[in-house]
Coordinates of C-alpha atoms in Angstrom, one line a residue:
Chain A
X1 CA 74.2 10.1 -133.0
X2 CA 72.6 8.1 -130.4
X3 CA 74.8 10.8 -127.8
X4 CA 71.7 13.5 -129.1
X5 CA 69.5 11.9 -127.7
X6 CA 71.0 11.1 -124.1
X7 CA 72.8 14.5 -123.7
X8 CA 69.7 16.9 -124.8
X9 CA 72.5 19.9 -124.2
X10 CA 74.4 19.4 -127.2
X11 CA 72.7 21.6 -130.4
X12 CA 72.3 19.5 -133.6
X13 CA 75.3 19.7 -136.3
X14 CA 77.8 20.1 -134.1
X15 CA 79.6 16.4 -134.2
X16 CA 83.0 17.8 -133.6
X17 CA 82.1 19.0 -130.1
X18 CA 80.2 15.4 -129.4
X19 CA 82.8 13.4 -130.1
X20 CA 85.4 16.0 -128.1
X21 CA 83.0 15.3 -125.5
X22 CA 83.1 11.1 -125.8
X23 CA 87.0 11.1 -125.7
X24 CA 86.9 13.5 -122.7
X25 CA 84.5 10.9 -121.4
X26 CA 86.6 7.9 -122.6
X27 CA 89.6 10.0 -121.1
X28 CA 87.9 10.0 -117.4
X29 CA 87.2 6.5 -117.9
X30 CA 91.0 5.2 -119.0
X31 CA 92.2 7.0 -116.0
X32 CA 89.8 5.8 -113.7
X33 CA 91.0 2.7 -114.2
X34 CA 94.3 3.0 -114.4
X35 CA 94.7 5.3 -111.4
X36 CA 91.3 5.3 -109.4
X37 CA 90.1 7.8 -107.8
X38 CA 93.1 9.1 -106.0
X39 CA 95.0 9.5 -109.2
X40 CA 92.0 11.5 -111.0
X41 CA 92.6 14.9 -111.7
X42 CA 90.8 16.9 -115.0
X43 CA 94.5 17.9 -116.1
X44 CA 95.0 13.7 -116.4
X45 CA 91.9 14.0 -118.8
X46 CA 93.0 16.5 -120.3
X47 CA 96.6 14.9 -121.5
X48 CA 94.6 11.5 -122.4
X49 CA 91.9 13.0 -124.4
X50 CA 93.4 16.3 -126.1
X51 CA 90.8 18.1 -124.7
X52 CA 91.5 21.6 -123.1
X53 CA 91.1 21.8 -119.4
X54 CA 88.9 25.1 -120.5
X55 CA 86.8 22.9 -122.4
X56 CA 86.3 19.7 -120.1
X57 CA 85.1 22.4 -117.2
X58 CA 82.4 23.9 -119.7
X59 CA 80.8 20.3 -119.1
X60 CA 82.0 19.4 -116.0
X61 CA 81.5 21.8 -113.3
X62 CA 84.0 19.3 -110.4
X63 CA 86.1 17.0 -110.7
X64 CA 83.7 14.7 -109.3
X65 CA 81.5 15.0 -111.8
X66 CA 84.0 14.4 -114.4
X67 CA 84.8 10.9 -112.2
X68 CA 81.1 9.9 -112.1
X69 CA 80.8 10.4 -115.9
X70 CA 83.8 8.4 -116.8
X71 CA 82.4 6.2 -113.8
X72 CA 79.2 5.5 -115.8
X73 CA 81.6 4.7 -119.2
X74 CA 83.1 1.9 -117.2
X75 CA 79.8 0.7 -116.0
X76 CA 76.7 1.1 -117.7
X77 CA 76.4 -1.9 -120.1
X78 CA 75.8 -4.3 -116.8
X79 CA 72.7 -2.5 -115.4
X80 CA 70.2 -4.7 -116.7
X81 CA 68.9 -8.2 -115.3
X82 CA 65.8 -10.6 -116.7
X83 CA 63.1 -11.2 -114.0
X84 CA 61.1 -14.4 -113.7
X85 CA 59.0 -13.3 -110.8
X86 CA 60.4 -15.7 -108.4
X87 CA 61.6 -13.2 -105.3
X88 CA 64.5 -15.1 -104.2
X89 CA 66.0 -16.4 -107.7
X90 CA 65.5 -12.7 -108.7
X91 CA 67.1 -11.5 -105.9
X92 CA 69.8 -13.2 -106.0
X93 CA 70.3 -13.0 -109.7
X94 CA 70.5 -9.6 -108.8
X95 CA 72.6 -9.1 -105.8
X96 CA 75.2 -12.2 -107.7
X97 CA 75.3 -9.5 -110.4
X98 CA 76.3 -6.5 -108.3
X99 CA 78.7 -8.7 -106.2
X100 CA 80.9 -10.1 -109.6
X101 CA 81.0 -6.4 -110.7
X102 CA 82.5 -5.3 -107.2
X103 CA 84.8 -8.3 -106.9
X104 CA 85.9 -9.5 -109.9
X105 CA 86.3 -6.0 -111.5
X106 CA 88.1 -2.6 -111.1
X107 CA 84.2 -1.1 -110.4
X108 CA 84.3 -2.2 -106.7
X109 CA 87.4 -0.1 -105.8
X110 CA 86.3 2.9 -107.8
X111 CA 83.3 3.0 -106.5
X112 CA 84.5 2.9 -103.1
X113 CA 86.8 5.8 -103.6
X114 CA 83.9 8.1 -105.1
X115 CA 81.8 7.8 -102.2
X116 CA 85.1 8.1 -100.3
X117 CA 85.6 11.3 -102.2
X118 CA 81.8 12.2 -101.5
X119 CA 82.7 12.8 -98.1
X120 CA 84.5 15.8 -98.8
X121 CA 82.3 16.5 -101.8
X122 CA 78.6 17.0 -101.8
X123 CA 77.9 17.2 -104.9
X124 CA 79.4 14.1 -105.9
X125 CA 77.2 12.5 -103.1
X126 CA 74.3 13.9 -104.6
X127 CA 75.1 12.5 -108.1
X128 CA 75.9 9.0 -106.8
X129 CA 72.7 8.8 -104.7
X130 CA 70.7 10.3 -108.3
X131 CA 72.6 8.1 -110.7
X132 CA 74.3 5.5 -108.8
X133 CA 72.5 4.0 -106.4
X134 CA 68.5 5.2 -107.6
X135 CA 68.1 3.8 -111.1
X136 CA 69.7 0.4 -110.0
X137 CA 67.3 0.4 -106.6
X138 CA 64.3 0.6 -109.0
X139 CA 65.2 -3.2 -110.2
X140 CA 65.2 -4.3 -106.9
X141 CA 62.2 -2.3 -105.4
X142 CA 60.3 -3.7 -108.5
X143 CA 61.1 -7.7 -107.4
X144 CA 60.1 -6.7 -103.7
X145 CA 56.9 -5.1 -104.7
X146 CA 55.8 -7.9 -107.4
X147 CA 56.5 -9.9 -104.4
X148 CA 54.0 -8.0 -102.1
X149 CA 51.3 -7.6 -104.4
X150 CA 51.5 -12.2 -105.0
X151 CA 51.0 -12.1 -101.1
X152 CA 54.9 -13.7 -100.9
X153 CA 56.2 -10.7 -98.7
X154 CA 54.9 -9.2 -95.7
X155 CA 52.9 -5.5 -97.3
X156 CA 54.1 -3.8 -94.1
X157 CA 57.4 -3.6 -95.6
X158 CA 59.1 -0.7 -97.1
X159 CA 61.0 -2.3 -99.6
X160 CA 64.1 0.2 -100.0
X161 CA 64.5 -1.0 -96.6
X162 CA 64.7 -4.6 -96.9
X163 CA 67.3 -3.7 -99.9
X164 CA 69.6 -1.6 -97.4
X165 CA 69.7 -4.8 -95.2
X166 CA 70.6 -7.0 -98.3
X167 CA 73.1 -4.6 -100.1
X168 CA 74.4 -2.7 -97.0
X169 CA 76.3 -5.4 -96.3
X170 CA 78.3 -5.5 -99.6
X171 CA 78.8 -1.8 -99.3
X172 CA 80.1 -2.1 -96.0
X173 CA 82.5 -4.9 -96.6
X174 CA 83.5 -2.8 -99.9
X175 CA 84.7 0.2 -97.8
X176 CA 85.6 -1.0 -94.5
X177 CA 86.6 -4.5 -96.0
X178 CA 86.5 -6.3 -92.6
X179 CA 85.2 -9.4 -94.3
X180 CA 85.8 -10.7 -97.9
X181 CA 82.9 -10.9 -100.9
X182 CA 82.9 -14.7 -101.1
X183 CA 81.3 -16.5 -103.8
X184 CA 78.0 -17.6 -101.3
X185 CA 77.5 -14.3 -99.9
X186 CA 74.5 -13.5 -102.6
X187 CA 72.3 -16.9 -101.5
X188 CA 73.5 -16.1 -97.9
X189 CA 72.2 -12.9 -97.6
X190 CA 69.0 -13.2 -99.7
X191 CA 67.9 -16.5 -97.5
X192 CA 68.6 -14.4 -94.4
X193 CA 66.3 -11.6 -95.2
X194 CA 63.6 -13.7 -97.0
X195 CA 63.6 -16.1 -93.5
X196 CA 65.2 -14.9 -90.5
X197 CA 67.1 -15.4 -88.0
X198 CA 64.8 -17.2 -85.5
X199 CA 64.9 -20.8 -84.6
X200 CA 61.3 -21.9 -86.1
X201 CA 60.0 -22.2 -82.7
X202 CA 61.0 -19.1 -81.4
X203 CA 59.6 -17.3 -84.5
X204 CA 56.0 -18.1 -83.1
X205 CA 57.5 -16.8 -79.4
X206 CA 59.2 -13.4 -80.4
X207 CA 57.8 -12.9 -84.1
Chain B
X1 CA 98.4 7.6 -64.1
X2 CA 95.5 5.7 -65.8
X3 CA 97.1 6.3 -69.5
X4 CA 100.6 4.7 -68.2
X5 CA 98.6 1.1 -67.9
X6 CA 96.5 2.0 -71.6
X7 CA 99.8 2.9 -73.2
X8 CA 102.7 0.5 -71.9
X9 CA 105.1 1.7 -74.1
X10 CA 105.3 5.4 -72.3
X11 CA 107.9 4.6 -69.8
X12 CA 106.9 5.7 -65.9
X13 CA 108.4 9.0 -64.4
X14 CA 108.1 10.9 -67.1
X15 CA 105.1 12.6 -66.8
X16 CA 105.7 15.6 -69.0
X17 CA 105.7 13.7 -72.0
X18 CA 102.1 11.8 -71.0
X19 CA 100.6 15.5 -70.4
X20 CA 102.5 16.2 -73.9
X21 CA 100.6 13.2 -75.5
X22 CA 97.2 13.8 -73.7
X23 CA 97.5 17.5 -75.0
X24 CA 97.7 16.4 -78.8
X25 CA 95.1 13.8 -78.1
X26 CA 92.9 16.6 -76.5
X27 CA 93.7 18.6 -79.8
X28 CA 93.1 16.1 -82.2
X29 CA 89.6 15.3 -81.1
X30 CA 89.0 18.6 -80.6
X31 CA 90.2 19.6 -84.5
X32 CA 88.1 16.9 -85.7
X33 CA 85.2 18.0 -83.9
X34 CA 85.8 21.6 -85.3
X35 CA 86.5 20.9 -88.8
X36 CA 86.3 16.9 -90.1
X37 CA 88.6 15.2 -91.1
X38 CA 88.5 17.8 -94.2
X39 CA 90.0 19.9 -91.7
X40 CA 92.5 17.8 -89.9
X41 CA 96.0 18.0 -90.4
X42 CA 99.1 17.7 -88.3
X43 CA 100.2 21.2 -88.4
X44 CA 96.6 21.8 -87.0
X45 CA 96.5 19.7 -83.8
X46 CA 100.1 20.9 -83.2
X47 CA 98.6 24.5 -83.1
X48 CA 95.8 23.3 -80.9
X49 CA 97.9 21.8 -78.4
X50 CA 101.0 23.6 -78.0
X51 CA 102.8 20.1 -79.4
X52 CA 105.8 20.4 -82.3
X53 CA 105.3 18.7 -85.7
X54 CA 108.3 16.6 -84.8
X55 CA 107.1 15.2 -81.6
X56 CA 103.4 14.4 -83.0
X57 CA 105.4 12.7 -85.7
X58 CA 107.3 10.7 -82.9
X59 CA 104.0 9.1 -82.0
X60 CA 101.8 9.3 -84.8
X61 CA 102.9 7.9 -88.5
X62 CA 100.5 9.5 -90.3
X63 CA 97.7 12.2 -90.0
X64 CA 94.8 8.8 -90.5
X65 CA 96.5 7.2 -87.2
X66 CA 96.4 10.5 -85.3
X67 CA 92.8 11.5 -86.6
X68 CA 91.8 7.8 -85.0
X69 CA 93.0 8.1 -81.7
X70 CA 91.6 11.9 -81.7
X71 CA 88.5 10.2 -82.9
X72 CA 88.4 8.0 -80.0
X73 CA 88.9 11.1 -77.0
X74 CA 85.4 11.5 -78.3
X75 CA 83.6 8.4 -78.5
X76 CA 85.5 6.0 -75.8
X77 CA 83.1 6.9 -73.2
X78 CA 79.7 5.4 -75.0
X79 CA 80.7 1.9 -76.0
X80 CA 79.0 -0.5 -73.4
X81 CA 75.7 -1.3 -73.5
X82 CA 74.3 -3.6 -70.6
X83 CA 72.4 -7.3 -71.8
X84 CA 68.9 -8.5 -70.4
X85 CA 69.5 -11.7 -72.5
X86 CA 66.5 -11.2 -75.0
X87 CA 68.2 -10.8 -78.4
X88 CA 65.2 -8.4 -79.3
X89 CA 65.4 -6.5 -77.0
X90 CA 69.7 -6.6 -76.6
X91 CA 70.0 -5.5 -80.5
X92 CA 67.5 -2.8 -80.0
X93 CA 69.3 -1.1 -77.3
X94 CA 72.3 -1.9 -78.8
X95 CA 71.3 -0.5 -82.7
X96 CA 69.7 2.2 -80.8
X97 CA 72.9 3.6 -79.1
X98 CA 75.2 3.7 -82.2
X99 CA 72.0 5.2 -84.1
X100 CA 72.3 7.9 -81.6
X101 CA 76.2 8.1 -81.8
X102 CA 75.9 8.6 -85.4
X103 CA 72.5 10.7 -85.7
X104 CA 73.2 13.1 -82.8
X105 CA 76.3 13.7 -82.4
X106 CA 79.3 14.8 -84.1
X107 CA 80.4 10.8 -84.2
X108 CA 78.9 10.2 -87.4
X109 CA 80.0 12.9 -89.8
X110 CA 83.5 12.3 -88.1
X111 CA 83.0 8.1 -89.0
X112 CA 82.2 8.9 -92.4
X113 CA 84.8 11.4 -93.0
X114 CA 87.2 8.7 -91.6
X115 CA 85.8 6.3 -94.0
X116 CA 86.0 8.3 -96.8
X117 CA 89.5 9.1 -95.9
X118 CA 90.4 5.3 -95.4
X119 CA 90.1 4.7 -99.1
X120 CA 92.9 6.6 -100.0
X121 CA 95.2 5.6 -96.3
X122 CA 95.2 1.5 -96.2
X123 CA 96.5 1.7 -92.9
X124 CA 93.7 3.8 -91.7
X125 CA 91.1 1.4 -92.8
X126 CA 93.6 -1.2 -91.0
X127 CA 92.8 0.5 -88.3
X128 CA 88.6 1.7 -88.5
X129 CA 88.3 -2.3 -88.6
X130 CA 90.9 -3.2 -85.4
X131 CA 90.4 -0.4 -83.6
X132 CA 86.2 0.7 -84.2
X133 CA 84.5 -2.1 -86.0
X134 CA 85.9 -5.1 -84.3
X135 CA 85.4 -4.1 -80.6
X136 CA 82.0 -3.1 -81.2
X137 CA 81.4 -5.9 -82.7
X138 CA 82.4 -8.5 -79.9
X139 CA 78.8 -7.5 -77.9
X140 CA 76.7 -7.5 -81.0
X141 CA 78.5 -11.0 -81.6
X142 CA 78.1 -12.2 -77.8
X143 CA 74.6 -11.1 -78.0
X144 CA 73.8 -14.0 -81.1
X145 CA 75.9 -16.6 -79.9
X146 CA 74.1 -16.5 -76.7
X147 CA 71.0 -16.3 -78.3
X148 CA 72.4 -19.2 -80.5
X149 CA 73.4 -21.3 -77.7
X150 CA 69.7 -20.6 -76.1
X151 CA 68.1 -22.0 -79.2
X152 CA 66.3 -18.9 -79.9
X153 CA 68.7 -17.9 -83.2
X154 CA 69.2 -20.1 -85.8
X155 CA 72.7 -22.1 -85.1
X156 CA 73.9 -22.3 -88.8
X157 CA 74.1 -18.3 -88.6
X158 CA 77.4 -16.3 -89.3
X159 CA 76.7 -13.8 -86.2
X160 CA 79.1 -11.4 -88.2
X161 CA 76.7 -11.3 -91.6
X162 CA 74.0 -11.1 -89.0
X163 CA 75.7 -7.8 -87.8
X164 CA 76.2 -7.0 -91.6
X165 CA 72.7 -7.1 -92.1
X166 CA 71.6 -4.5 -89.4
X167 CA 74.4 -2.0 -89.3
X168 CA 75.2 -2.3 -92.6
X169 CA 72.5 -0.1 -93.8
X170 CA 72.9 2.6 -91.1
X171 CA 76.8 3.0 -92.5
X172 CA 75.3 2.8 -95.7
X173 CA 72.3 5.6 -95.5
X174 CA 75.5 7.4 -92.8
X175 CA 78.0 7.6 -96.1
X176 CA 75.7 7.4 -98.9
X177 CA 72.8 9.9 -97.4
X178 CA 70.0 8.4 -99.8
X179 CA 67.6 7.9 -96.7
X180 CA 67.6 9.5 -93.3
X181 CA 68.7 7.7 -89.7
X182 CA 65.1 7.9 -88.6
X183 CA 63.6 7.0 -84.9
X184 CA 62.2 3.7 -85.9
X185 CA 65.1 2.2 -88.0
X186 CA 66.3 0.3 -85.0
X187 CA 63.5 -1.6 -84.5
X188 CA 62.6 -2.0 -87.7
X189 CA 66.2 -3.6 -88.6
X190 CA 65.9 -5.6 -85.9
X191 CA 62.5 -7.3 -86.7
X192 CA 63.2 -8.1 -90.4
X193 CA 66.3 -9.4 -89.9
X194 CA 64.6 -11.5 -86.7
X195 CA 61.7 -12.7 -88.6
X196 CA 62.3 -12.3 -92.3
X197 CA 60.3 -10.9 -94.7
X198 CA 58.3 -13.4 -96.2
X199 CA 54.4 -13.7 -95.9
X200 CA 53.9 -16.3 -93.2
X201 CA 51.7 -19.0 -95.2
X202 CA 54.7 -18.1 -98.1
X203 CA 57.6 -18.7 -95.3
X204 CA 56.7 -22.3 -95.2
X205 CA 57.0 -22.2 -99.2
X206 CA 60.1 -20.8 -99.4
X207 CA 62.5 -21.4 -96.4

């Protein structure tokens, strides 16, 4: 029942069609995982839900669509974080969180084929700027602008950007994988965006 | 004759086959500029430059290794940027140029497509990060070792997380699209990432 409420499409008193609609979900997620993106294909969710491929494209208009879903099956119970109002703890509490889901599970490698995919695909780049990368920015603008209003970051700052230049990173090193996600990489880039670069004397010089 | 010393594997006297091998180079970069690497296929750039399937394949293993080097009859010309010695100002121009490349150009979308591509194609990625990243890199890299060496940079610094932190974001908003490559993102990258973003009476705090 709680599927009413997040999916305000589906009319009351129909729970056959909701739960048809969770294993087609499930189904996208299974083979997500097993397969990533490459391997996706609605007739694979089809044979592992028992769905209909008629009745999975009544939700889903793309296959991409379909992928993001079953994406968001995989994912969404890791979203949250506590905040103590500390920038820097908070931060990298956060950024910590995002790297374990990236490394240590299958999330990092799907995710980097959807927004592969998204390159041939705009409205899978669409739905993973709307519901991938927005909601979990909100977390991290909220830490920055906490931070602002104490007087413990600079108030000229926009804070999406300072997040690009501490997440960017990951992303980059996700898809292009030039350089491992090691276990300090949180703390390192968190301390290099909070302090700098500049020797302290030269921060008076060139700041 | 230049190509003979870039490619020491053609053997001299035989310049039919170099013309043969500039024509598909020619062609692929051309394709790509026409249609993306959505577009790009063998059977294309064999079309495009009077070239058979079987001699592309000769020289090219896959369709990712041919789209790189056609990739690179684009860009070659734009890669070296001249140093003053003020890492400010060296990163600016620098950031600047491949903000450019990728803003107003046909470089970008081309990058991205590659990208995208390279997370299906291992040996494409292979090659983005030997052939693309890491040579661009070696100025930004030069740039903060000297600036290192100067005492102006901080000396327990990773240049190549430095890097992370200011181009990472432009691949980032490049593949991802959720803000734009605007006129003052150079500078602003630059600057945070030079002085940090904390308050100054907070930086002592903190750092």
């Amino acid at each position: 029942m709680a599927d009413t409420k997040a999916n305000p499409d589906v009319k009351r008193g129909r729970p056959r069609q909701l739960s048809v609609r969770d294993a087609v979900l499930a189904g996208a997620g299974q083979l997500l995982l097993q397969a990533g993106i490459k391997g996706f294909s609605i007739e694979g969710v089809a044979r592992l839900s028992g769905a209909s491929k008629v009745t999975i494209y009544k939700w889903w208009p793309s296959k991409g669509a379909l992928a993001l879903d079953g994406f968001y099956t995989l994912v969404s119970p890791s979203i949250d974080t506590t905040l103590t109002g500390d920038v820097k703890q908070d931060l990298v509490t956060q950024v910590s969180a995002v790297l374990a889901l990236f490394r240590d599970t299958a999330i990092g490698p799907i995710l980097a084929g959807l927004i592969g995919e998204a390159q041939r695909d705009p409205e899978l780049a669409a739905a993973i700027r709307e519901r991938w990368l927005e909601p979990r920015r909100r977390c991290g603008v909220a830490i920055l602008e906490a931070a602002q209003a104490a007087g413990h970051v600079r108030p000229d700052l926009d804070p999406t950007m300072v997040l690009d230049q501490i997440y960017g990173p990951i992303y980059l090193r996700l898809l292009v994988g030039h350089a491992p996600l090691t276990d300090d990489l949180a703390a390192t880039l968190v301390r290099t965006i909070l302090s700098g670069i500049l020797a302290s004397d030269a921060s008076e010089r060139q700041a």
